[in-house]
């Protein structure tokens, strides 16, 4: 199975700062099948990014995705208070689908 | 409103069985692949299983080893997960999620765009 390694595990930042989250795959992932999700405590995950870089409906443009092959990045250009949450990358190109362990973005 | 609502979770003893349900509304259920994803307490997300619209393609996570069975009833807009031989490590919130393909001219990326609120399964004696 494809293992997705997310780093850092926790990111401590202040509102207004830029957040850069990494997702590294154990083998190449087609860009068609790399997505990012946001999850807040007690809530279901919410789709942010699909196809590496396309924003889902209603997702603000401060969220952007990039990368290819085995290295992918989610960037939040200026953190808003509602952005403090856990973020997961996911690949759906090879069964079994896999998620990374997540990066928690917390308020510094 | 597009919505998924899970039910059927609860407390079950090790070795027991449980059937989860997920009711879809606000969209044409039969044309979407559907998935189950679980999350153990304090842990990350784990993909469990997927089923195509007409049930012709089914996949499972490696850790399930034939204990879980996914199915659907399009007439009832419902998704199911039959879980047998349950273990303590199956304790988790189970989410159902709709798989959407975002097709453009030459590309068809897919992702889980709609999620239910989850149903808690606790396996304990």
CSV table of C-alpha atoms in Angstrom, one decimal:
chain,number,residue,atom,x,y,z
A,1,UNK,CA,0.0,0.0,0.0
A,2,UNK,CA,1.0,3.6,-0.5
A,3,UNK,CA,2.1,5.2,2.7
A,4,UNK,CA,1.6,9.0,3.0
A,5,UNK,CA,3.9,10.7,5.5
A,6,UNK,CA,2.7,14.2,6.6
A,7,UNK,CA,5.0,16.7,8.2
A,8,UNK,CA,5.2,18.4,10.5
A,9,UNK,CA,2.9,16.6,12.9
A,10,UNK,CA,2.0,19.9,14.6
A,11,UNK,CA,2.4,23.4,13.3
A,12,UNK,CA,2.2,26.2,15.8
A,13,UNK,CA,1.4,29.5,14.1
A,14,UNK,CA,-0.4,32.8,14.7
A,15,UNK,CA,-3.4,34.1,12.7
A,16,UNK,CA,-2.2,35.9,9.6
A,17,UNK,CA,0.8,33.7,9.2
A,18,UNK,CA,1.5,31.3,6.3
A,19,UNK,CA,1.1,27.6,6.8
A,20,UNK,CA,3.0,25.0,4.6
A,21,UNK,CA,2.0,21.4,5.1
A,22,UNK,CA,3.9,18.5,3.4
A,23,UNK,CA,2.6,15.1,2.2
A,24,UNK,CA,5.2,12.6,0.9
A,25,UNK,CA,4.2,9.3,-0.7
A,26,UNK,CA,6.1,6.1,-0.6
A,27,UNK,CA,5.5,5.7,-4.3
A,28,UNK,CA,4.4,7.9,-7.1
A,29,UNK,CA,0.7,9.1,-6.9
A,30,UNK,CA,-1.1,10.4,-10.0
A,31,UNK,CA,-2.0,14.0,-9.5
A,32,UNK,CA,-5.6,13.0,-10.4
A,33,UNK,CA,-5.9,11.1,-7.1
A,34,UNK,CA,-4.4,13.3,-4.4
A,35,UNK,CA,-6.7,15.3,-2.1
A,36,UNK,CA,-6.6,17.3,1.1
A,37,UNK,CA,-9.2,17.4,3.9
A,38,UNK,CA,-9.7,19.6,6.9
A,39,UNK,CA,-11.2,18.2,10.2
A,40,UNK,CA,-12.2,20.1,13.3
A,41,UNK,CA,-12.9,18.4,16.6
A,42,UNK,CA,-16.1,16.5,16.7
A,43,UNK,CA,-16.8,17.1,13.0
A,44,UNK,CA,-16.6,15.1,9.8
A,45,UNK,CA,-13.7,15.8,7.4
A,46,UNK,CA,-14.3,18.4,4.8
A,47,UNK,CA,-12.9,18.3,1.3
A,48,UNK,CA,-10.5,21.2,0.6
A,49,UNK,CA,-8.5,20.2,-2.5
A,50,UNK,CA,-8.8,17.5,-5.1
A,51,UNK,CA,-6.6,16.7,-8.1
A,52,UNK,CA,-3.6,18.2,-6.2
A,53,UNK,CA,-4.5,21.8,-6.8
A,54,UNK,CA,-8.2,22.3,-7.4
A,55,UNK,CA,-10.3,23.9,-4.7
A,56,UNK,CA,-13.6,22.2,-3.7
A,57,UNK,CA,-16.8,24.3,-3.8
A,58,UNK,CA,-16.8,27.1,-1.2
A,59,UNK,CA,-13.1,26.8,-0.3
A,60,UNK,CA,-11.5,30.2,0.0
A,61,UNK,CA,-8.5,31.0,-2.2
A,62,UNK,CA,-6.1,31.3,0.7
A,63,UNK,CA,-5.9,27.5,0.4
A,64,UNK,CA,-3.8,26.1,-2.4
A,65,UNK,CA,-2.3,22.8,-3.3
A,66,UNK,CA,0.7,21.8,-5.3
A,67,UNK,CA,3.2,19.0,-6.1
A,68,UNK,CA,3.6,15.9,-8.2
A,69,UNK,CA,5.0,12.4,-8.0
A,70,UNK,CA,5.7,11.8,-4.4
A,71,UNK,CA,5.8,15.3,-2.9
A,72,UNK,CA,2.7,17.4,-2.3
A,73,UNK,CA,2.1,20.6,-0.4
A,74,UNK,CA,-1.0,22.3,1.1
A,75,UNK,CA,-0.4,26.0,1.7
A,76,UNK,CA,-2.7,28.4,3.7
A,77,UNK,CA,-1.5,31.8,2.7
A,78,UNK,CA,-2.9,33.7,5.7
A,79,UNK,CA,-4.3,31.8,8.6
A,80,UNK,CA,-7.8,32.8,9.7
A,81,UNK,CA,-9.1,31.7,13.2
A,82,UNK,CA,-11.3,29.1,11.6
A,83,UNK,CA,-8.3,27.4,9.9
A,84,UNK,CA,-6.9,25.9,13.0
A,85,UNK,CA,-7.7,22.3,12.6
A,86,UNK,CA,-6.2,18.9,11.5
A,87,UNK,CA,-5.4,18.4,7.8
A,88,UNK,CA,-5.1,15.1,6.0
A,89,UNK,CA,-3.8,14.2,2.6
A,90,UNK,CA,-5.3,11.2,0.8
A,91,UNK,CA,-4.5,9.2,-2.3
A,92,UNK,CA,-7.2,7.3,-4.2
A,93,UNK,CA,-5.1,6.1,-7.2
A,94,UNK,CA,-4.1,2.7,-5.8
A,95,UNK,CA,-6.2,0.4,-3.6
A,96,UNK,CA,-6.2,0.4,-0.7
A,97,UNK,CA,-6.8,4.2,-0.6
A,98,UNK,CA,-4.7,5.7,2.2
A,99,UNK,CA,-4.6,8.8,4.3
A,100,UNK,CA,-1.7,10.5,6.0
A,101,UNK,CA,-1.6,10.7,9.7
A,102,UNK,CA,-2.5,14.4,9.6
A,103,UNK,CA,-0.9,17.7,10.5
A,104,UNK,CA,-2.4,19.7,13.3
A,105,UNK,CA,-2.3,23.5,12.8
A,106,UNK,CA,-2.6,25.0,16.2
A,107,UNK,CA,-2.7,28.6,17.5
A,108,UNK,CA,0.7,29.7,18.8
B,1,UNK,CA,-29.7,19.7,0.7
B,2,UNK,CA,-27.2,17.0,0.0
B,3,UNK,CA,-26.9,14.9,3.1
B,4,UNK,CA,-25.6,11.5,4.4
B,5,UNK,CA,-26.8,10.2,7.7
B,6,UNK,CA,-25.2,7.2,9.4
B,7,UNK,CA,-26.9,4.9,11.9
B,8,UNK,CA,-26.4,1.6,13.6
B,9,UNK,CA,-23.4,2.2,15.8
B,10,UNK,CA,-23.3,1.1,19.4
B,11,UNK,CA,-21.5,-1.1,22.0
B,12,UNK,CA,-20.8,-4.7,20.9
B,13,UNK,CA,-18.7,-7.5,22.5
B,14,UNK,CA,-15.6,-8.8,20.9
B,15,UNK,CA,-16.5,-11.4,18.3
B,16,UNK,CA,-19.9,-9.8,17.8
B,17,UNK,CA,-21.5,-8.3,14.7
B,18,UNK,CA,-23.0,-5.0,13.8
B,19,UNK,CA,-24.6,-3.5,10.6
B,20,UNK,CA,-24.1,0.2,9.9
B,21,UNK,CA,-26.4,2.1,7.6
B,22,UNK,CA,-26.0,5.4,5.7
B,23,UNK,CA,-29.0,7.2,4.1
B,24,UNK,CA,-28.3,9.6,1.3
B,25,UNK,CA,-30.6,12.4,0.3
B,26,UNK,CA,-30.6,15.4,-2.0
B,27,UNK,CA,-28.7,13.7,-4.8
B,28,UNK,CA,-29.0,10.8,-7.3
B,29,UNK,CA,-27.6,8.1,-5.0
B,30,UNK,CA,-27.2,5.4,-7.6
B,31,UNK,CA,-24.7,7.3,-9.8
B,32,UNK,CA,-22.1,7.8,-7.1
B,33,UNK,CA,-19.5,5.4,-5.7
B,34,UNK,CA,-19.8,5.3,-1.9
B,35,UNK,CA,-17.2,4.7,0.8
B,36,UNK,CA,-16.8,4.0,4.4
B,37,UNK,CA,-13.9,5.7,6.4
B,38,UNK,CA,-13.3,5.1,10.1
B,39,UNK,CA,-11.4,7.0,12.8
B,40,UNK,CA,-10.3,5.4,16.0
B,41,UNK,CA,-10.5,7.7,19.1
B,42,UNK,CA,-7.7,10.3,18.9
B,43,UNK,CA,-6.3,8.8,15.7
B,44,UNK,CA,-6.3,9.6,12.0
B,45,UNK,CA,-8.6,8.6,9.2
B,46,UNK,CA,-8.6,5.0,7.8
B,47,UNK,CA,-10.3,4.1,4.5
B,48,UNK,CA,-12.4,1.0,5.0
B,49,UNK,CA,-14.3,0.1,1.8
B,50,UNK,CA,-15.8,1.4,-1.4
B,51,UNK,CA,-18.6,0.3,-3.7
B,52,UNK,CA,-19.5,1.4,-7.2
B,53,UNK,CA,-22.9,2.7,-8.2
B,54,UNK,CA,-24.2,-0.6,-9.5
B,55,UNK,CA,-22.2,-2.6,-6.9
B,56,UNK,CA,-20.0,-4.1,-9.6
B,57,UNK,CA,-16.7,-2.9,-8.1
B,58,UNK,CA,-16.0,-3.4,-4.4
B,59,UNK,CA,-12.7,-2.8,-2.6
B,60,UNK,CA,-11.6,-3.2,1.1
B,61,UNK,CA,-8.8,-2.0,3.2
B,62,UNK,CA,-6.1,-4.6,3.9
B,63,UNK,CA,-6.7,-4.7,7.6
B,64,UNK,CA,-10.3,-6.0,7.3
B,65,UNK,CA,-9.4,-9.5,6.2
B,66,UNK,CA,-12.8,-10.5,5.0
B,67,UNK,CA,-14.7,-9.6,8.2
B,68,UNK,CA,-16.5,-6.6,6.7
B,69,UNK,CA,-19.0,-6.5,3.8
B,70,UNK,CA,-20.1,-3.4,2.0
B,71,UNK,CA,-23.4,-3.2,0.1
B,72,UNK,CA,-26.0,-0.7,-1.1
B,73,UNK,CA,-29.7,-0.5,-2.0
B,74,UNK,CA,-30.1,2.2,-4.6
B,75,UNK,CA,-33.9,2.0,-4.3
B,76,UNK,CA,-33.6,3.1,-0.7
B,77,UNK,CA,-30.6,5.4,-1.3
B,78,UNK,CA,-28.8,3.5,1.3
B,79,UNK,CA,-25.3,2.2,2.0
B,80,UNK,CA,-24.5,-0.6,4.4
B,81,UNK,CA,-21.5,-2.0,6.2
B,82,UNK,CA,-21.9,-5.5,7.8
B,83,UNK,CA,-19.1,-6.0,10.4
B,84,UNK,CA,-18.5,-9.5,11.8
B,85,UNK,CA,-15.9,-10.9,14.2
B,86,UNK,CA,-15.4,-7.5,15.7
B,87,UNK,CA,-12.2,-6.7,17.6
B,88,UNK,CA,-11.3,-4.0,20.1
B,89,UNK,CA,-9.2,-2.3,17.3
B,90,UNK,CA,-12.4,-1.8,15.3
B,91,UNK,CA,-13.6,0.7,17.8
B,92,UNK,CA,-14.0,3.9,15.9
B,93,UNK,CA,-16.3,6.5,14.4
B,94,UNK,CA,-17.5,5.2,11.1
B,95,UNK,CA,-18.2,7.8,8.4
B,96,UNK,CA,-19.9,7.2,5.1
B,97,UNK,CA,-18.7,9.4,2.2
B,98,UNK,CA,-19.7,10.1,-1.3
B,99,UNK,CA,-17.0,9.8,-4.0
B,100,UNK,CA,-17.2,12.4,-6.7
B,101,UNK,CA,-15.3,12.6,-10.0
B,102,UNK,CA,-14.6,16.2,-11.0
B,103,UNK,CA,-14.2,15.6,-14.7
B,104,UNK,CA,-12.8,18.3,-17.1
B,105,UNK,CA,-11.6,18.0,-20.7
B,106,UNK,CA,-8.9,15.3,-20.2
B,107,UNK,CA,-8.8,14.7,-16.5
B,108,UNK,CA,-11.1,13.1,-13.9
B,109,UNK,CA,-9.8,13.6,-10.4
B,110,UNK,CA,-11.8,12.0,-7.6
B,111,UNK,CA,-12.3,12.7,-3.9
B,112,UNK,CA,-14.7,12.3,-1.1
B,113,UNK,CA,-16.8,15.4,-1.3
B,114,UNK,CA,-19.8,14.7,1.1
B,115,UNK,CA,-19.4,13.1,4.5
B,116,UNK,CA,-21.9,12.0,7.1
B,117,UNK,CA,-21.6,13.0,10.7
B,118,UNK,CA,-20.4,9.5,11.7
B,119,UNK,CA,-21.6,6.7,14.0
B,120,UNK,CA,-19.6,5.4,16.9
B,121,UNK,CA,-18.8,1.7,17.2
B,122,UNK,CA,-17.3,0.5,20.5
B,123,UNK,CA,-16.1,-3.1,20.8
B,124,UNK,CA,-15.6,-4.0,24.4
B,125,UNK,CA,-16.5,-6.7,26.9
